[in-house]
Short mmCIF file of C-alpha atoms and ligand atoms in Angstrom, two decimals:
data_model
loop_
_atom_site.label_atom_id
_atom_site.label_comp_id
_atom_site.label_asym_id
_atom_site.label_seq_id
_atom_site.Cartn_x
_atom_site.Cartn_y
_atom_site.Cartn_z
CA UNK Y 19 62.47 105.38 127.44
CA UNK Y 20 61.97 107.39 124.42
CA UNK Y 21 58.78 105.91 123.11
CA UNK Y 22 56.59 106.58 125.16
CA UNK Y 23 54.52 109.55 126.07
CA UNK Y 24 53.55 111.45 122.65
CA UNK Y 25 50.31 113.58 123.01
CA UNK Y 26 49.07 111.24 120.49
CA UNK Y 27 48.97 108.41 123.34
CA UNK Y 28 45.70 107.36 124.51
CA UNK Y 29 45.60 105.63 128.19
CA UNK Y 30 44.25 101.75 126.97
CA UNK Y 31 45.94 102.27 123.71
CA UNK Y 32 48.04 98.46 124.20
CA UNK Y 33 45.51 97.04 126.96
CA UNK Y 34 45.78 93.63 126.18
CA UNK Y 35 48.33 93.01 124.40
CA UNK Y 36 50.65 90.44 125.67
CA UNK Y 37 53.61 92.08 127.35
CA UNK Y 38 56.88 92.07 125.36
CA UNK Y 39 54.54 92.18 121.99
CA UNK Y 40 56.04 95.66 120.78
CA UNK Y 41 59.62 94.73 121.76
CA UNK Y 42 62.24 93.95 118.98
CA UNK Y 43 65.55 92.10 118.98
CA UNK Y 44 67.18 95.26 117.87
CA UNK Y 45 66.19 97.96 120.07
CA UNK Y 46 68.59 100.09 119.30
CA UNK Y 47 67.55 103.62 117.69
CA UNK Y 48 65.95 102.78 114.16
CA UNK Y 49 68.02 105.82 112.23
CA UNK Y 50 70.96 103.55 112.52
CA UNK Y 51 69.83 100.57 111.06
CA UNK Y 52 68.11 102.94 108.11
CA UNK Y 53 71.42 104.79 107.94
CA UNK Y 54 72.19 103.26 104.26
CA UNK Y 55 69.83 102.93 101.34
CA UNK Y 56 68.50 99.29 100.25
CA UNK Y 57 67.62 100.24 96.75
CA UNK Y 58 65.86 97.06 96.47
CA UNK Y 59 62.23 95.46 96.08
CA UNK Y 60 61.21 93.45 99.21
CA UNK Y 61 58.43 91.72 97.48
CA UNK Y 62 58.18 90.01 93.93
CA UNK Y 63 57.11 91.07 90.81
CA UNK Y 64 54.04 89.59 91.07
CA UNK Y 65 53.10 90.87 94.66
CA UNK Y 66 54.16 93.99 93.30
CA UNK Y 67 51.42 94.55 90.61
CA UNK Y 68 48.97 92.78 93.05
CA UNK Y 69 49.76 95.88 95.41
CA UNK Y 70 49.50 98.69 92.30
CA UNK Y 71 46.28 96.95 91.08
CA UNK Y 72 44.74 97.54 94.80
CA UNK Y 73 45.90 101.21 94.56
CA UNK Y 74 43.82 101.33 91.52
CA UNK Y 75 41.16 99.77 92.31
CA UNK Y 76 40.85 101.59 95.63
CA UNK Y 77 41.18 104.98 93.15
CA UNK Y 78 44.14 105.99 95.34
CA UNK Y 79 44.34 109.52 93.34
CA UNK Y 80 44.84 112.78 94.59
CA UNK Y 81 47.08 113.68 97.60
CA UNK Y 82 48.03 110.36 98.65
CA UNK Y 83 50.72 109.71 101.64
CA UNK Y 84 53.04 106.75 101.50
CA UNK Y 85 54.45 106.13 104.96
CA UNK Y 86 57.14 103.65 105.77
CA UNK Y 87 58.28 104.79 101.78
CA UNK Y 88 61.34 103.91 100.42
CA UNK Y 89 62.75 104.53 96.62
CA UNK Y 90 59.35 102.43 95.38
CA UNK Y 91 55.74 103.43 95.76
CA UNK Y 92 53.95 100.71 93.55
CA UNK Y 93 51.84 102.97 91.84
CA UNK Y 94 50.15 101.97 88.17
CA UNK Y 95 50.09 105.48 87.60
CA UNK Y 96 51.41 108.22 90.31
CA UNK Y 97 48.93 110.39 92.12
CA UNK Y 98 49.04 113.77 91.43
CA UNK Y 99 50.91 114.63 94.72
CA UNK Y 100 52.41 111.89 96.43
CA UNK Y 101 54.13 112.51 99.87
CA UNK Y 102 56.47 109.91 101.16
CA UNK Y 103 57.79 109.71 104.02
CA UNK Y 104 60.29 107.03 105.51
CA UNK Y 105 63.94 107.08 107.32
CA UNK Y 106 66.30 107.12 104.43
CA UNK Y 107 66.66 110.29 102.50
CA UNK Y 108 68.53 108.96 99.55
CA UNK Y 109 65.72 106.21 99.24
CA UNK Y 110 63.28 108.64 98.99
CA UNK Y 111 65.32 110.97 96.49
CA UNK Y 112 64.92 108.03 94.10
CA UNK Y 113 61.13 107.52 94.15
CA UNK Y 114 59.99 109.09 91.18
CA UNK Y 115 56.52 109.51 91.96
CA UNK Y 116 57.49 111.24 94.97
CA UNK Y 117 56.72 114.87 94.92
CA UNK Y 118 57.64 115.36 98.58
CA UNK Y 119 59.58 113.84 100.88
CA UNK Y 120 60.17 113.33 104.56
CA UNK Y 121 62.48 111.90 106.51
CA UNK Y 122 60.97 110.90 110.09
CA UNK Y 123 61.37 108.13 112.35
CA UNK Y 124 57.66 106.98 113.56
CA UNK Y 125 58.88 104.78 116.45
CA UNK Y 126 60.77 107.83 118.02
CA UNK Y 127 57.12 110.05 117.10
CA UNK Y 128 54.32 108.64 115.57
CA UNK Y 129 52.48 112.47 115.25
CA UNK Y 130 52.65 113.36 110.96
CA UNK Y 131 53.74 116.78 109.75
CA UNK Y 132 50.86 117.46 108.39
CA UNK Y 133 47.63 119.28 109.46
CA UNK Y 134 44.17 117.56 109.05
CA UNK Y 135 42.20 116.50 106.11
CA UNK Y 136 45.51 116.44 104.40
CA UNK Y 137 45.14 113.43 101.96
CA UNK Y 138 42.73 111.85 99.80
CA UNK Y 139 44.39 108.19 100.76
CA UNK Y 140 47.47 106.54 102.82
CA UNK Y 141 49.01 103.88 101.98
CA UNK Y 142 51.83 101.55 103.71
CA UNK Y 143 53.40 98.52 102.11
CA UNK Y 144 55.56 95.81 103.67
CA UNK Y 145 56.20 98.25 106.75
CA UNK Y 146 53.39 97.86 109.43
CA UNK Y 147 55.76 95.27 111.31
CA UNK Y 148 58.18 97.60 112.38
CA UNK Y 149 56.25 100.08 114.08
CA UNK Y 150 56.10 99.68 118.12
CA UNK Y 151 53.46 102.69 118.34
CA UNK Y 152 51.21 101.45 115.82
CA UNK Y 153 47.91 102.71 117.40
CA UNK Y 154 49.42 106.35 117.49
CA UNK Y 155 50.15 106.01 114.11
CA UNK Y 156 46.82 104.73 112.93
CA UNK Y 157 45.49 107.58 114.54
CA UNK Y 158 47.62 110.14 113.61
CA UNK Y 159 46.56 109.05 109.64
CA UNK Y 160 43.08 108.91 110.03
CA UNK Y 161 43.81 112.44 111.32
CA UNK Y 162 45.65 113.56 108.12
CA UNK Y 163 42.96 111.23 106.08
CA UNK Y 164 39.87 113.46 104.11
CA UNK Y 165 36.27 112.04 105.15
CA UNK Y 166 36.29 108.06 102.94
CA UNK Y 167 39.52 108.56 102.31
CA UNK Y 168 41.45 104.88 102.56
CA UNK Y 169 44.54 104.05 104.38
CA UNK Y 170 45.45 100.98 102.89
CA UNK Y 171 48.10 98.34 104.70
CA UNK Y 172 49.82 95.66 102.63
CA UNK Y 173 52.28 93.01 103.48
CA UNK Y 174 53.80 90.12 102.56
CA UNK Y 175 55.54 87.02 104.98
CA UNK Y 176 58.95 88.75 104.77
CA UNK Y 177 60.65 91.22 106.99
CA UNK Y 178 63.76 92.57 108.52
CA UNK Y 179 63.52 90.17 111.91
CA UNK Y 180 65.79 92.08 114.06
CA UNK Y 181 63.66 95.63 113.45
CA UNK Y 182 60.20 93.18 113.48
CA UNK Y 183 58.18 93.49 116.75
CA UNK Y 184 58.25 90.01 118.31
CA UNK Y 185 54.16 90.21 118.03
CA UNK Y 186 54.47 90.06 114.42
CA UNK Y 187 57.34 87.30 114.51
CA UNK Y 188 55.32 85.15 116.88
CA UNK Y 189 52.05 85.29 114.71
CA UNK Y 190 51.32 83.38 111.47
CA UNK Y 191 50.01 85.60 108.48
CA UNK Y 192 45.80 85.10 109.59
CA UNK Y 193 46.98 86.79 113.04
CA UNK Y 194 49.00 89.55 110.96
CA UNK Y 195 45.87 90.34 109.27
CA UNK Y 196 43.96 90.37 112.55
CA UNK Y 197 46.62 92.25 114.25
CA UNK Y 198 46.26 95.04 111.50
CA UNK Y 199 42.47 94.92 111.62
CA UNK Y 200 42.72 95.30 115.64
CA UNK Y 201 45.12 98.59 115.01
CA UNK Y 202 42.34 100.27 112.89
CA UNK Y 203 39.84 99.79 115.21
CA UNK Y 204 41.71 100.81 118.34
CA UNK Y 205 43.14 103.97 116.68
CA UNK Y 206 39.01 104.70 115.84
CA UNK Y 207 38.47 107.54 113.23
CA UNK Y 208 37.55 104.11 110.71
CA UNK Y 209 35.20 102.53 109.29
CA UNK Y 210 35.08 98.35 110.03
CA UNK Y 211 38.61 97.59 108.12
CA UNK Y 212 38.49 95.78 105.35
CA UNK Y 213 41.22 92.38 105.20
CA UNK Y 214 41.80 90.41 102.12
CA UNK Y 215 44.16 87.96 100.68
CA UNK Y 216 44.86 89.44 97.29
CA UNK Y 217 46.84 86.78 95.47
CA UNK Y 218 45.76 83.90 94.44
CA UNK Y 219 46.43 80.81 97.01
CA UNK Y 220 47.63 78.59 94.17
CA UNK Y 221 50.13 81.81 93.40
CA UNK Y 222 53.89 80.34 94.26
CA UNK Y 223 55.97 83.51 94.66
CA UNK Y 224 55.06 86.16 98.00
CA UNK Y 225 51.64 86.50 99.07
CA UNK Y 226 50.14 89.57 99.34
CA UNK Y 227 47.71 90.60 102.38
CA UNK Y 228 45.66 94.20 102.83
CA UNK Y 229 43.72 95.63 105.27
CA UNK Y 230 41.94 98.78 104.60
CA UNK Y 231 39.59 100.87 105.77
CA UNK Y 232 38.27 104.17 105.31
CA UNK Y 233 37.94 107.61 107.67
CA UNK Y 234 34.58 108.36 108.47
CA UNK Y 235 33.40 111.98 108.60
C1 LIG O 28 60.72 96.74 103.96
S1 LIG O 28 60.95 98.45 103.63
C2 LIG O 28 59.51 98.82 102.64
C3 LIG O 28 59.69 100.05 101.82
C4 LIG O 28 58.54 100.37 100.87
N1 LIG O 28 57.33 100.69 101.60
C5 LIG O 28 58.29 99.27 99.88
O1 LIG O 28 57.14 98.87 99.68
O2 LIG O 28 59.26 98.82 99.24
C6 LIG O 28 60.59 99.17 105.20
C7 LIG O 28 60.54 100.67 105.18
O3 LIG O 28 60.02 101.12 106.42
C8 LIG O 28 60.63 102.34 106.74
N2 LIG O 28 60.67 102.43 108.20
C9 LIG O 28 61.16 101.49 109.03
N3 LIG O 28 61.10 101.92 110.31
C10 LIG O 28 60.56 103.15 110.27
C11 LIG O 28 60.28 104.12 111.25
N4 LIG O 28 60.58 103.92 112.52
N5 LIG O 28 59.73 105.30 110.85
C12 LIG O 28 59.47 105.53 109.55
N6 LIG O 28 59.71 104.65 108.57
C13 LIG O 28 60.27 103.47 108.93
C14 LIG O 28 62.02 102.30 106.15
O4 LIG O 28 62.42 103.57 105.73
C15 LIG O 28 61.90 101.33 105.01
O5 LIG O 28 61.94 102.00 103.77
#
């Protein structure tokens, strides 16, 4: 049973959820399935600038973590040090606003590399889905976060199914954003999250979701 146990874990952490909700078809060890790079985009163009335009908006400047990072940040403009950190190395050699990188597989531990008040902002697009410690997580970047510093969640209705917890496969895309809302509060360290749908709901191509919200002191 590796994923369990972290010092991160707090007893109540998953009270309530319904039992099987953090399972996934694939269970096998995620480094595996992340073994080869997908240099691709897993949202459109348009969801795409809807996601930089949040960034900017949210002045996501500074030291700014990308978790769940790939060879793609979104980013108008770059932050002045951006850390990502995903499961593919080669992915993360090609993001060029990257200006350090780590490889580390938050299912297998959730607790960051790095030492408090780390960041001005976090940021994790298209990604939240796939983690089955999600609370640990959440914590562990509130943690890393500066005092009203945002960690900012976006997503879309598309995924990798077999790596998707069956929670997030079961639930339509108003439960996602509760789901994400409910992660921020249990992990504490937050202000009252912040969920929007940011494109338009005439828009045809992928809809774009956030949830925010910002460390308190
Ligand atoms: C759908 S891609 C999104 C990539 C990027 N955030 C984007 O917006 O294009 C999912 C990403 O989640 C990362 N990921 C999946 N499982 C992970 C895990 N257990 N720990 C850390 N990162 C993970 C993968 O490296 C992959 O790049």
């Amino acid at each position: 049973m590796p994923y369990f146990g972290a010092r991160v874990t707090e007893p109540g952490d998953y009270e309530g959820f319904p039992d099987g909700f953090f399972d996934r078809a694939d269970s096998t060890a995620d480094p595996d399935f992340y073994s080869w790079p997908r240099l691709v985009t897993h949202i459109d163009d348009g969801a795409i600038a809807v996601v930089g335009a949040l960034y900017d908006e949210l002045h996501l400047e500074g030291d700014v973590l990308d978790l769940m990072s790939s060879w793609i940040s979104h980013f108008r403009q770059p932050p002045r040090r951006l850390t990502v950190l995903g499961m593919n190395e080669a992915e993360l050699a090609e993001n060029p606003a990257a200006t350090e990188r780590v490889v580390q597989d938050l299912n297998a531990d959730p607790t960051l590399p790095f030492g408090a008040d780390a960041f001005d902002g976090a940021v994790c697009c298209v990604s939240v889905d796939y983690l089955v410690r999600p609370i640990e997580v959440f914590r562990e970047v509130a943690r890393v976060l500066r005092p009203a510093g945002p960690f900012v969640c976006t997503f879309s209705n598309r995924c990798f199914p077999t790596k998707a917890i069956r929670g997030w496969l079961s639930t339509d895309d108003a439960q996602h954003c509760a789901i994400v809302a409910e992660y921020f509060r249990r992990a504490g360290g937050y202000d009252e999250p912040v969920v929007e749908q940011r494109t338009a709901l005439t828009d045809r191509g992928d809809p774009l979701y956030a949830v925010w919200a910002r460390r308190v002191p």
